[in-house]
Tab-separated table of C-alpha atoms in Angstrom:
chain	number	residue	atom	x	y	z
A	14	MET	CA	60.332	-5.441	28.241
A	15	ARG	CA	59.976	-8.986	26.590
A	16	GLN	CA	62.717	-10.778	25.966
A	17	GLY	CA	63.829	-11.480	22.715
A	18	GLU	CA	63.118	-14.659	20.707
A	19	ARG	CA	65.449	-17.197	20.903
A	20	SER	CA	66.229	-20.110	18.043
A	21	GLY	CA	67.585	-23.836	18.713
A	22	THR	CA	66.327	-23.658	22.609
A	23	PRO	CA	67.218	-27.189	24.058
A	24	GLN	CA	64.327	-29.794	24.597
A	25	ALA	CA	63.884	-31.711	28.125
A	26	ALA	CA	63.071	-35.092	28.153
A	27	ASP	CA	59.427	-34.503	28.345
A	28	GLY	CA	59.492	-32.032	25.233
A	29	GLN	CA	59.372	-28.891	27.358
A	30	ARG	CA	61.818	-26.064	26.710
A	31	ALA	CA	64.252	-26.120	28.816
A	32	VAL	CA	66.287	-23.175	30.509
A	33	ALA	CA	69.998	-22.666	28.757
A	34	VAL	CA	72.778	-21.158	31.003
A	35	GLY	CA	75.964	-20.155	28.930
A	36	CYS	CA	78.917	-21.452	31.571
A	37	GLY	CA	81.924	-20.295	28.862
A	38	THR	CA	85.416	-20.140	30.471
A	39	GLU	CA	84.880	-16.343	31.776
A	40	ARG	CA	82.358	-17.722	34.285
A	41	SER	CA	84.572	-21.060	35.096
A	42	SER	CA	84.762	-20.411	39.237
A	43	PRO	CA	82.405	-18.074	40.725
A	44	ARG	CA	81.422	-18.057	44.291
A	45	THR	CA	78.333	-20.646	44.912
A	46	ALA	CA	75.730	-19.861	46.964
A	47	GLY	CA	77.011	-22.087	49.977
A	48	GLY	CA	80.158	-19.482	50.056
A	49	ARG	CA	82.383	-21.969	48.168
A	50	ARG	CA	84.291	-21.825	44.849
A	51	GLY	CA	83.326	-24.103	42.051
A	52	SER	CA	82.206	-24.183	38.517
A	53	GLY	CA	79.088	-21.893	37.735
A	54	CYS	CA	77.506	-24.511	35.402
A	55	SER	CA	77.963	-27.039	38.400
A	56	ALA	CA	75.688	-24.333	40.580
A	57	ALA	CA	73.412	-23.638	38.577
A	58	ARG	CA	72.544	-27.353	37.964
A	59	ARG	CA	72.572	-27.956	41.966
A	60	ALA	CA	70.229	-24.973	42.223
A	61	ALA	CA	67.957	-25.794	39.327
A	62	GLU	CA	67.606	-29.603	40.588
A	63	ARG	CA	66.564	-28.576	44.339
A	64	ALA	CA	64.060	-26.083	42.461
A	65	GLY	CA	62.685	-28.603	40.114
A	66	LEU	CA	63.305	-26.720	37.018
A	67	ALA	CA	64.730	-28.035	33.561
A	68	LEU	CA	68.091	-26.604	33.214
A	69	PHE	CA	70.452	-27.230	30.470
A	70	CYS	CA	74.260	-25.980	30.828
A	71	LEU	CA	75.977	-25.167	27.655
A	72	ALA	CA	79.713	-25.835	27.229
A	73	ALA	CA	82.105	-23.360	25.994
A	74	ASP	CA	81.827	-25.467	22.656
A	75	GLY	CA	77.623	-25.118	22.691
A	76	GLY	CA	77.879	-28.776	23.603
A	77	VAL	CA	75.040	-29.986	26.285
A	78	ILE	CA	76.324	-31.140	29.788
A	79	LYS	CA	73.221	-32.267	31.129
A	80	SER	CA	69.089	-31.799	31.557
A	81	TYR	CA	66.736	-31.617	34.492
A	82	ALA	CA	62.913	-32.061	34.270
A	83	LYS	CA	60.824	-29.292	35.237
A	84	GLY	CA	57.179	-28.937	36.344
A	85	VAL	CA	55.543	-25.814	34.950
A	86	GLY	CA	52.527	-24.181	36.621
A	87	LYS	CA	49.839	-21.823	34.418
A	88	GLU	CA	51.207	-19.471	32.419
A	89	MET	CA	50.937	-16.232	33.708
A	90	LYS	CA	52.109	-12.618	32.441
A	91	ILE	CA	54.710	-11.242	34.930
A	92	VAL	CA	56.289	-7.770	35.435
A	93	ILE	CA	59.765	-7.891	36.711
A	94	ASP	CA	61.049	-4.784	38.358
A	95	PRO	CA	64.744	-4.558	39.087
A	96	GLY	CA	64.802	-1.857	42.225
A	97	HIS	CA	66.361	1.772	41.435
A	98	SER	CA	68.308	2.711	38.908
A	99	GLY	CA	71.556	4.613	38.657
A	100	PRO	CA	73.160	6.959	38.564
A	101	VAL	CA	70.119	9.083	39.859
A	102	GLU	CA	69.014	6.524	42.360
A	103	PRO	CA	71.696	3.490	42.790
A	104	GLY	CA	70.035	2.133	45.868
A	105	ALA	CA	71.913	1.199	48.440
A	106	CYS	CA	75.731	1.112	47.925
A	107	ALA	CA	78.606	-0.860	49.885
A	108	ALA	CA	82.389	-1.716	48.708
A	109	GLY	CA	81.949	-0.236	45.170
A	110	VAL	CA	78.417	-2.366	44.631
A	111	ARG	CA	75.855	-0.235	43.522
A	112	GLU	CA	71.743	-2.320	44.611
A	113	CYS	CA	70.751	-1.035	41.273
A	114	ASP	CA	73.380	-3.325	39.332
A	115	VAL	CA	72.603	-6.385	41.204
A	116	ALA	CA	68.795	-6.049	40.749
A	117	LEU	CA	69.195	-5.845	37.297
A	118	ALA	CA	71.587	-8.857	36.966
A	119	ILE	CA	69.516	-11.132	38.945
A	120	ALA	CA	65.963	-9.490	37.323
A	121	LYS	CA	67.627	-10.723	33.498
A	122	LEU	CA	68.486	-14.119	34.685
A	123	LEU	CA	64.759	-14.541	36.282
A	124	ALA	CA	63.242	-12.846	32.694
A	125	ASP	CA	65.115	-15.505	30.821
A	126	GLN	CA	63.985	-18.368	32.831
A	127	LEU	CA	60.551	-17.521	32.819
A	128	TYR	CA	60.332	-16.501	29.430
A	129	GLU	CA	61.597	-20.144	28.469
A	130	GLN	CA	58.995	-21.675	30.576
A	131	GLY	CA	56.607	-19.919	28.648
A	132	HIS	CA	55.650	-16.671	30.532
A	133	GLU	CA	54.975	-13.056	29.298
A	134	VAL	CA	57.620	-11.450	31.282
A	135	LEU	CA	58.266	-7.673	31.176
A	136	LEU	CA	60.851	-5.634	32.752
A	137	THR	CA	60.494	-2.412	33.986
A	138	ARG	CA	64.200	-1.379	32.945
A	139	THR	CA	66.820	-3.313	31.034
A	140	GLY	CA	69.360	-0.363	31.994
A	141	ASP	CA	69.452	3.074	33.830
A	142	ILE	CA	66.389	4.674	33.299
A	143	GLY	CA	67.117	8.193	34.824
A	144	THR	CA	64.170	9.654	36.675
A	145	ASP	CA	61.239	7.654	35.666
A	146	GLY	CA	60.308	6.949	39.300
A	147	LEU	CA	58.372	4.414	41.252
A	148	ALA	CA	54.721	5.281	39.490
A	149	PHE	CA	55.989	4.275	36.281
A	150	ARG	CA	56.608	0.782	37.344
A	151	ALA	CA	53.318	0.423	38.998
A	152	GLU	CA	51.795	1.889	36.036
A	153	LEU	CA	53.488	-0.504	33.626
A	154	ALA	CA	52.204	-3.774	35.205
A	155	ASN	CA	48.366	-2.286	35.448
A	156	ALA	CA	48.545	-0.921	31.812
A	157	ASN	CA	49.683	-4.722	30.726
A	158	GLY	CA	47.384	-6.436	32.999
A	159	ALA	CA	49.885	-8.250	34.905
A	160	ASP	CA	49.108	-11.210	36.983
A	161	VAL	CA	52.352	-10.892	39.542
A	162	PHE	CA	54.550	-8.131	40.139
A	163	VAL	CA	58.109	-9.044	41.621
A	164	SER	CA	60.534	-5.964	42.668
A	165	ILE	CA	63.926	-6.964	43.314
A	166	HIS	CA	66.310	-5.346	45.777
A	167	ALA	CA	69.105	-5.707	48.020
A	168	ASN	CA	68.566	-4.823	51.470
A	169	SER	CA	71.165	-2.476	53.687
A	170	ALA	CA	71.929	-2.135	57.029
A	171	ALA	CA	74.065	0.307	59.565
A	172	SER	CA	75.401	-2.782	61.080
A	173	PRO	CA	77.442	-5.258	58.699
A	174	ALA	CA	76.274	-7.894	60.692
A	175	ALA	CA	72.786	-7.680	59.465
A	176	HIS	CA	72.418	-10.468	56.949
A	177	GLY	CA	69.597	-12.742	55.425
A	178	THR	CA	66.564	-12.534	53.123
A	179	GLU	CA	63.154	-11.147	53.637
A	180	VAL	CA	60.066	-10.604	51.030
A	181	TYR	CA	57.581	-7.760	51.432
A	182	CYS	CA	53.724	-7.805	50.655
A	183	TYR	CA	51.252	-5.061	50.865
A	184	PRO	CA	49.562	-4.801	54.376
A	185	GLY	CA	46.007	-6.973	53.797
A	186	SER	CA	46.730	-8.343	50.721
A	187	GLU	CA	46.181	-12.235	51.138
A	188	ARG	CA	47.674	-12.717	47.485
A	189	GLY	CA	50.413	-10.894	48.141
A	190	ARG	CA	51.507	-12.753	51.172
A	191	GLN	CA	51.138	-15.992	49.489
A	192	LEU	CA	53.196	-14.738	46.706
A	193	ALA	CA	55.464	-13.333	49.192
A	194	ALA	CA	55.780	-16.277	50.988
A	195	CYS	CA	56.511	-18.775	48.104
A	196	LEU	CA	59.263	-16.316	46.881
A	197	GLN	CA	61.150	-16.392	50.688
A	198	ALA	CA	60.503	-19.952	51.294
A	199	ARG	CA	62.681	-20.761	48.049
A	200	LEU	CA	65.241	-17.848	48.242
A	201	VAL	CA	66.607	-19.157	51.703
A	202	VAL	CA	66.681	-22.501	50.777
A	203	GLU	CA	68.650	-21.763	47.392
A	204	LEU	CA	70.732	-19.261	49.100
A	205	ASN	CA	71.400	-20.469	52.081
A	206	THR	CA	70.850	-17.375	54.061
A	207	ALA	CA	69.055	-16.325	57.505
A	208	ASP	CA	64.883	-16.696	57.079
A	209	ARG	CA	64.383	-13.133	57.858
A	210	GLY	CA	60.495	-13.965	57.170
A	211	VAL	CA	57.854	-12.326	55.058
A	212	LYS	CA	56.838	-8.488	55.958
A	213	GLU	CA	54.502	-6.220	55.093
A	214	ALA	CA	55.345	-2.305	54.154
A	215	ASP	CA	53.320	0.237	52.586
A	216	PHE	CA	55.978	0.604	49.955
A	217	GLN	CA	54.705	2.703	46.448
A	218	VAL	CA	55.067	-0.348	43.878
A	219	LEU	CA	53.287	-2.577	46.171
A	220	ARG	CA	50.318	-0.126	47.174
A	221	GLU	CA	49.802	1.074	43.624
A	222	THR	CA	49.947	-1.920	41.573
A	223	ASP	CA	46.610	-3.906	40.971
A	224	CYS	CA	47.821	-7.344	40.984
A	225	PRO	CA	49.565	-9.390	43.299
A	226	ALA	CA	52.797	-7.684	44.352
A	227	VAL	CA	55.648	-8.343	46.187
A	228	LEU	CA	59.250	-6.829	46.679
A	229	ALA	CA	62.428	-9.058	47.474
A	230	GLU	CA	65.114	-8.195	49.654
A	231	VAL	CA	67.056	-10.945	48.357
A	232	ALA	CA	70.446	-10.123	50.806
A	233	PHE	CA	72.305	-7.503	52.263
A	234	ILE	CA	74.735	-5.578	50.304
A	235	SER	CA	75.989	-4.300	53.732
A	236	ASN	CA	77.329	-7.603	54.932
A	237	GLU	CA	80.440	-9.096	53.384
A	238	ALA	CA	78.857	-12.612	52.798
A	239	ASP	CA	75.706	-11.492	51.574
A	240	ARG	CA	77.491	-9.333	49.064
A	241	ALA	CA	79.693	-12.258	47.687
A	242	LEU	CA	76.364	-13.748	46.805
A	243	LEU	CA	74.509	-10.789	45.430
A	244	THR	CA	77.416	-9.987	43.088
A	245	GLY	CA	78.945	-13.732	42.136
A	246	TYR	CA	77.333	-15.182	39.143
A	247	ALA	CA	76.453	-18.407	40.721
A	248	GLY	CA	74.752	-16.351	43.335
A	249	GLN	CA	72.576	-14.292	41.174
A	250	LEU	CA	71.857	-17.625	39.450
A	251	ALA	CA	70.667	-19.335	42.379
A	252	ALA	CA	68.187	-16.150	43.421
A	253	ALA	CA	66.920	-16.184	40.048
A	254	VAL	CA	66.375	-19.808	39.959
A	255	ALA	CA	64.569	-19.494	43.527
A	256	LEU	CA	62.156	-16.859	42.479
A	257	ALA	CA	61.251	-18.652	38.960
A	258	ALA	CA	60.534	-21.945	41.410
A	259	GLY	CA	58.793	-19.618	43.862
A	260	LEU	CA	56.397	-17.907	41.359
A	261	ALA	CA	55.590	-21.906	40.007
A	262	ASP	CA	54.980	-22.865	43.244
A	263	TYR	CA	52.360	-19.701	43.410
A	264	ALA	CA	50.695	-20.355	40.233
A	265	ALA	CA	50.333	-24.161	41.239
A	266	GLY	CA	48.965	-23.294	44.668
């Protein structure tokens, strides 16, 4: 689903539109990607600066705190797939946290950034979609002629010690592997997670999607430290910034 139009979007120094992120008092002290406490706005600025994206943090009164220049590759039509959908298929669950909710939160932040960069963005869901299943997700990308498909997930394991980030592509897909490598490289840097590498799998959403498709396991919901990243605003934003930067790397490649 394409994001709604915005008015009054701040401009970067080079005249390009910038990512706008609200940093009101309700997000005054989220957990940062490195596990430290701090301003969500500060964490957002650091992540955007490292990723080379333009980002304006808005104070509670709407004032612009600081901006960063960005470089944008070619515009693309991007389908973002927040994995699973509760209550029928919530995905992995741990300590009261559902994978479907974490995936959707990151997906919406990513969609906002990509849309502001000029890409055409479609979400496979914006809430719980019941039992539409996996085929619908691939069909949406194919019917709309998507350039890339990114499915966002949170990993889980029987051992709570398992942690880190991994991105999957379809076996034998050269462009899919290139895309996965770009996203993996950015995610492990921005989130400071263990690099579990790019992997191949015959997942339905990868197999049935015509365009290059990847499935990102951002972090482990079953691991306490990783779960803090997945549930905190700063961690979710860092993941979105990393994915946006990885997509830009792929487009420029």
